Coordinates of C-alpha atoms in Angstrom, one line a residue:
M1 CA 44.6 29.3 -19.4
T2 CA 43.0 27.5 -16.5
F3 CA 41.5 29.2 -13.3
V4 CA 41.3 27.4 -10.3
R5 CA 38.6 28.6 -8.1
M6 CA 40.2 29.2 -4.4
P7 CA 37.5 28.7 -1.3
R8 CA 36.7 32.2 -0.2
R9 CA 38.3 31.5 3.3
A10 CA 41.6 30.4 2.0
W11 CA 41.4 33.6 -0.2
I12 CA 40.8 35.9 3.0
A13 CA 43.8 34.1 4.8
G14 CA 46.1 34.6 2.1
A15 CA 45.3 38.1 1.9
A16 CA 45.6 38.6 5.5
G17 CA 48.9 37.0 5.6
A18 CA 50.0 39.1 2.7
A19 CA 49.0 42.1 4.4
F20 CA 50.6 40.9 7.7
M21 CA 54.0 40.5 6.1
S22 CA 53.7 43.6 4.1
C23 CA 53.9 45.6 7.4
P24 CA 57.6 46.0 8.4
E25 CA 56.5 46.5 12.1
M26 CA 54.6 43.3 12.1
R27 CA 57.4 41.4 10.4
A28 CA 59.6 42.5 13.1
Q29 CA 57.2 41.5 15.8
A30 CA 57.0 38.0 14.4
A31 CA 60.7 37.6 13.7
W32 CA 61.2 35.9 17.3
A33 CA 59.2 35.6 20.2
P34 CA 60.3 33.2 23.3
Q35 CA 58.5 29.8 22.9
Q36 CA 60.0 28.3 25.9
P37 CA 61.1 29.1 29.4
I38 CA 64.1 31.6 29.7
R39 CA 66.9 30.6 32.0
I40 CA 68.5 33.4 34.0
L41 CA 71.9 32.6 35.3
V42 CA 72.3 34.7 38.6
G43 CA 75.9 35.0 39.6
Y44 CA 75.4 36.2 43.3
P45 CA 73.9 34.7 46.4
P46 CA 70.3 34.0 46.7
G47 CA 68.4 37.1 48.7
G48 CA 70.8 39.7 47.4
A49 CA 69.9 42.6 45.1
V50 CA 70.5 40.8 41.7
D51 CA 68.3 37.7 42.8
I52 CA 65.6 39.8 43.9
L53 CA 65.7 41.8 40.8
V54 CA 65.7 38.9 38.3
R55 CA 62.7 37.3 40.2
V56 CA 60.5 40.5 40.4
V57 CA 61.4 40.8 36.5
G58 CA 60.6 37.3 36.0
E59 CA 57.2 37.5 37.5
G60 CA 56.6 40.4 35.2
V61 CA 57.4 38.7 32.1
Q62 CA 55.2 36.0 33.0
R63 CA 52.6 38.2 33.8
L64 CA 52.7 40.5 30.8
R65 CA 53.8 38.0 28.2
G66 CA 53.0 34.6 29.4
V67 CA 56.7 33.6 29.2
S68 CA 58.5 31.6 32.3
V69 CA 61.5 32.9 33.6
V70 CA 63.6 30.5 35.6
P71 CA 66.4 32.1 37.9
E72 CA 69.1 29.8 38.6
I73 CA 71.9 30.8 41.2
R74 CA 75.4 30.2 40.1
S75 CA 77.0 32.5 42.4
G76 CA 80.9 33.1 43.1
A77 CA 84.0 34.4 41.3
Y78 CA 82.5 37.8 41.3
G79 CA 79.7 36.7 38.8
F80 CA 82.0 35.2 36.4
I81 CA 81.0 31.6 36.9
A82 CA 77.4 32.5 35.6
A83 CA 78.8 34.4 32.8
Q84 CA 81.1 31.6 31.8
T85 CA 78.3 29.1 31.7
A86 CA 76.0 31.7 29.8
A87 CA 78.9 32.2 27.2
R88 CA 79.1 28.5 26.3
A89 CA 75.3 28.2 25.7
A90 CA 73.4 28.1 22.5
P91 CA 72.8 32.0 21.3
D92 CA 69.0 31.4 21.0
G93 CA 67.7 33.7 23.6
Y94 CA 67.0 31.1 26.2
T95 CA 70.1 31.2 28.3
L96 CA 71.0 34.6 30.0
C97 CA 73.1 35.7 32.9
S98 CA 73.2 38.5 35.3
A99 CA 75.6 41.5 34.1
I100 CA 76.1 44.0 36.7
M101 CA 78.3 47.1 36.5
G102 CA 80.8 45.7 39.1
M103 CA 81.6 42.6 36.7
M104 CA 81.2 44.3 33.4
S105 CA 82.9 47.8 33.9
V106 CA 84.4 47.8 37.3
L107 CA 86.7 44.6 37.6
P108 CA 87.9 44.7 34.1
A109 CA 89.5 48.2 34.9
I110 CA 91.3 46.7 37.9
P111 CA 95.0 45.4 37.4
G112 CA 95.2 41.9 39.4
I113 CA 91.7 41.1 38.9
P114 CA 91.4 37.8 37.0
V115 CA 88.7 37.9 34.4
P116 CA 88.3 34.6 33.1
L117 CA 86.6 35.6 29.6
D118 CA 86.6 38.3 27.2
L119 CA 83.6 40.3 28.4
D120 CA 83.0 42.0 24.9
K121 CA 83.8 39.1 22.7
E122 CA 82.0 36.3 24.6
L123 CA 78.9 38.0 25.9
T124 CA 76.1 40.0 24.3
P125 CA 74.6 42.9 26.2
V126 CA 70.8 42.5 26.5
S127 CA 69.2 44.9 28.7
A128 CA 70.3 47.2 31.7
L129 CA 67.3 46.6 33.9
A130 CA 67.7 48.8 36.8
G131 CA 70.2 50.8 39.3
T132 CA 70.6 51.8 42.7
P133 CA 72.3 54.7 44.2
M134 CA 74.6 54.0 47.1
A135 CA 74.5 55.4 50.5
L136 CA 77.4 57.0 52.3
V137 CA 76.9 55.5 55.9
T138 CA 79.1 56.0 59.2
R139 CA 79.3 54.5 62.5
P140 CA 76.4 55.3 64.7
N141 CA 78.5 56.8 67.4
A142 CA 80.5 59.2 64.7
P143 CA 81.1 62.5 66.1
F144 CA 79.6 64.2 63.0
N145 CA 76.2 64.2 61.4
D146 CA 76.9 65.4 57.8
V147 CA 79.2 65.1 55.0
D148 CA 80.9 68.6 56.0
G149 CA 81.7 67.1 59.5
L150 CA 83.0 63.9 58.1
I151 CA 85.3 65.9 55.9
V152 CA 86.6 67.9 58.9
Y153 CA 87.1 64.9 60.9
A154 CA 88.9 62.9 58.4
K155 CA 91.4 65.8 57.6
S156 CA 92.0 66.0 61.3
R157 CA 92.9 62.4 61.7
G158 CA 95.6 62.7 59.1
G159 CA 94.7 59.6 57.1
A160 CA 94.0 57.5 60.0
A161 CA 90.0 57.6 59.5
T162 CA 88.9 54.4 57.8
Y163 CA 86.2 53.2 55.3
A164 CA 85.4 49.7 54.8
S165 CA 84.5 47.7 51.5
S166 CA 83.3 44.3 50.4
G167 CA 86.9 43.7 48.9
N168 CA 89.6 45.3 47.2
G169 CA 88.4 46.7 43.9
S170 CA 84.8 46.3 44.8
I171 CA 82.4 49.1 43.9
N172 CA 82.4 49.9 47.8
H173 CA 86.1 50.5 47.5
L174 CA 86.0 52.6 44.5
G175 CA 83.0 54.6 45.8
A176 CA 84.7 55.5 48.7
A177 CA 88.1 56.4 47.0
L178 CA 86.1 58.6 44.7
F179 CA 84.5 60.4 47.6
C180 CA 88.3 60.9 49.1
G181 CA 89.3 62.3 45.7
A182 CA 86.3 64.6 45.4
T183 CA 86.6 66.0 48.9
G184 CA 90.6 66.0 49.2
V185 CA 90.7 63.9 52.3
Q186 CA 92.9 61.0 53.0
M187 CA 91.4 57.9 54.6
T188 CA 92.5 54.3 55.2
H189 CA 90.7 51.4 53.3
I190 CA 89.9 48.4 55.2
P191 CA 88.7 45.5 53.0
Y192 CA 86.5 42.6 54.0
R193 CA 85.3 39.2 52.2
G194 CA 81.7 40.7 51.5
G195 CA 79.5 43.4 52.3
A196 CA 77.8 41.9 55.2
P197 CA 80.9 41.7 57.6
A198 CA 82.1 45.3 56.4
T199 CA 78.6 46.7 57.4
L200 CA 78.6 45.1 60.5
D201 CA 82.1 46.5 61.5
V202 CA 80.9 50.1 60.6
S203 CA 77.5 49.4 62.5
A204 CA 79.6 48.3 65.5
G205 CA 82.1 51.3 65.4
R206 CA 85.2 49.5 64.4
V207 CA 85.4 51.4 61.2
D208 CA 84.5 55.1 60.6
M209 CA 82.6 55.1 56.9
M210 CA 81.3 53.1 54.1
V211 CA 79.6 53.5 50.8
A212 CA 77.0 50.8 50.0
N213 CA 74.1 49.9 48.0
V214 CA 71.1 52.0 49.6
A215 CA 68.9 49.1 49.3
E216 CA 71.4 46.9 51.5
V217 CA 71.7 49.4 54.5
A218 CA 68.1 51.4 54.4
Q219 CA 67.0 49.3 57.2
Q220 CA 70.0 49.7 59.3
I221 CA 70.0 53.5 58.9
S222 CA 66.2 53.6 59.8
A223 CA 67.1 51.5 63.0
G224 CA 69.9 53.6 64.0
Q225 CA 72.5 50.9 63.5
L226 CA 74.1 53.0 60.9
K227 CA 74.3 56.8 60.5
G228 CA 73.3 58.0 56.8
L229 CA 75.1 61.1 55.3
G230 CA 74.1 61.0 51.9
V231 CA 73.2 59.3 48.7
T232 CA 75.0 59.2 45.3
A233 CA 72.3 60.7 43.3
K234 CA 71.1 64.0 42.1
E235 CA 67.7 63.4 43.8
P236 CA 66.5 61.7 47.0
T237 CA 65.8 58.0 46.6
P238 CA 62.3 56.6 47.6
L239 CA 63.7 53.9 49.8
A240 CA 65.7 56.4 52.0
P241 CA 64.2 60.1 51.4
Q242 CA 65.9 61.3 54.5
L243 CA 69.6 61.1 52.8
A244 CA 70.9 64.2 51.2
P245 CA 71.7 63.8 47.4
L246 CA 75.3 64.1 47.3
A247 CA 75.8 64.7 43.7
R248 CA 73.9 68.0 43.8
H249 CA 77.2 69.6 45.3
L250 CA 79.6 66.7 44.7
P251 CA 78.8 66.0 41.0
A252 CA 81.7 63.1 40.8
M253 CA 79.5 61.2 43.5
E254 CA 76.8 60.6 41.1
I255 CA 76.8 56.8 41.0
N256 CA 74.1 54.5 39.7
N257 CA 74.8 50.9 40.5
W258 CA 73.2 49.2 37.8
F259 CA 72.1 45.6 37.0
G260 CA 71.4 44.0 33.7
L261 CA 71.3 40.9 31.7
A262 CA 73.6 39.4 29.0
G263 CA 73.7 36.3 26.7
P264 CA 76.3 34.3 24.6
A265 CA 78.2 35.9 21.7
G266 CA 76.6 35.2 18.3
M267 CA 73.1 36.2 19.5
P268 CA 71.1 37.1 16.3
A269 CA 70.1 40.7 16.3
E270 CA 66.4 40.0 16.0
I271 CA 66.6 37.9 19.2
R272 CA 68.5 40.4 21.2
S273 CA 66.0 43.3 19.9
A274 CA 63.2 40.9 21.0
L275 CA 64.6 40.2 24.3
G276 CA 65.6 44.0 25.0
E277 CA 62.0 45.1 24.1
M278 CA 60.5 42.6 26.4
F279 CA 62.5 43.4 29.3
N280 CA 62.3 47.2 28.8
A281 CA 58.5 46.8 28.8
V282 CA 58.3 44.8 31.9
V283 CA 60.6 47.1 34.1
N284 CA 58.8 50.0 32.9
D285 CA 55.2 48.5 33.5
P286 CA 53.7 50.5 36.4
Q287 CA 53.2 47.5 38.7
T288 CA 56.7 46.1 38.2
A289 CA 58.4 49.7 38.5
K290 CA 56.4 50.0 41.8
I291 CA 57.9 47.0 43.2
L292 CA 61.5 47.7 42.2
T293 CA 61.2 51.3 43.5
E294 CA 60.0 49.7 46.9
R295 CA 63.3 47.8 46.9
G296 CA 65.5 50.8 46.1
L297 CA 65.7 49.8 42.6
L298 CA 65.1 52.4 39.6
P299 CA 64.1 50.9 36.4
L300 CA 66.4 51.6 33.4
G301 CA 65.0 49.5 30.6
E302 CA 68.2 50.3 28.2
T303 CA 68.5 47.8 25.6
G304 CA 71.2 46.6 23.0
P305 CA 73.9 49.2 21.6
A306 CA 72.8 51.8 24.5
F307 CA 73.6 49.2 27.2
E308 CA 76.8 48.5 25.4
Q309 CA 77.8 52.2 25.5
R310 CA 76.8 52.3 29.3
I311 CA 79.1 49.5 29.9
L312 CA 82.1 51.1 28.2
R313 CA 81.5 54.7 29.4
D314 CA 81.4 53.1 33.2
R315 CA 84.6 51.2 32.5
A316 CA 86.4 54.4 31.3
R317 CA 85.2 56.2 34.2
W318 CA 86.3 53.5 36.9
K319 CA 89.5 53.0 35.3
E320 CA 90.5 56.7 35.8
V321 CA 89.5 56.0 39.5
V322 CA 91.5 53.2 39.6
Q323 CA 94.6 54.8 38.2
A324 CA 94.4 57.7 40.3
N325 CA 94.1 55.6 43.4
N326 CA 96.7 53.1 42.5
I327 CA 94.1 50.3 43.3
R328 CA 95.0 46.8 42.5
G329 CA 93.0 43.6 43.1
D330 CA 95.9 41.2 44.2

């Protein structure tokens, strides 16, 4: 038998490699890591909550992991333009898209809303990044200053009191419908083409009420352009701590409007897991979490199967609201 003398350095390297691969955790970490920039297709206009979130998280990924994240605006069609583009990409972890509650859980529950792809079969949920409660706001000259006063006012109007939304079937619409159902009042829905004109008409006194993302109306509340009556959470939100937590007395009014990421179907489990772990670490990093909280976004960091369950759970919830209020998207 012939023995081949192995150089000491080679022997040490081989032994180290064997030890590395014998550790399950190290094998998992070595299985996949981004080796090129990650493109995130943002399905909503620049400067909005989704765009801001993706950019803040992207900066955190670069700082903590040294990986570039490239946001790319593909707005339109309720976010489905970005989703369709992502669905056609290679499932290699380098193309993701925004996946928010409205797109993934609300719109599929509404009859008449065209959903141009099978969300459950053509996309892979990767991570729920953050969420924001919603604020119940009214016109600044409203003759009431709290929720009880709004209820009395709405009942006295016999259904003539109004609420605005960013469109038929939007989360603003469903949030206000949920409030009416929880309090036993009837109000008339006034849909707009977008949140900005809806908020403008409430602040101008042409519509009585609206349920909007707190991050989008906090400044107007502080400026007295809108009157804030509450926030759809059990605890105050740091962005508008003066707003009463509605869910303490109206449990149905706990609404966390979440924002996440998805990739194409067929994404290997190790890639999905590695991406989820990376984004989870980033949104829970103290520096990133502080920036998000200052913008009214509360970190979630929910990954893979847990994110899937959130999507399905909220879809079932909003389907009940849709059916109870006979809401259609056409």
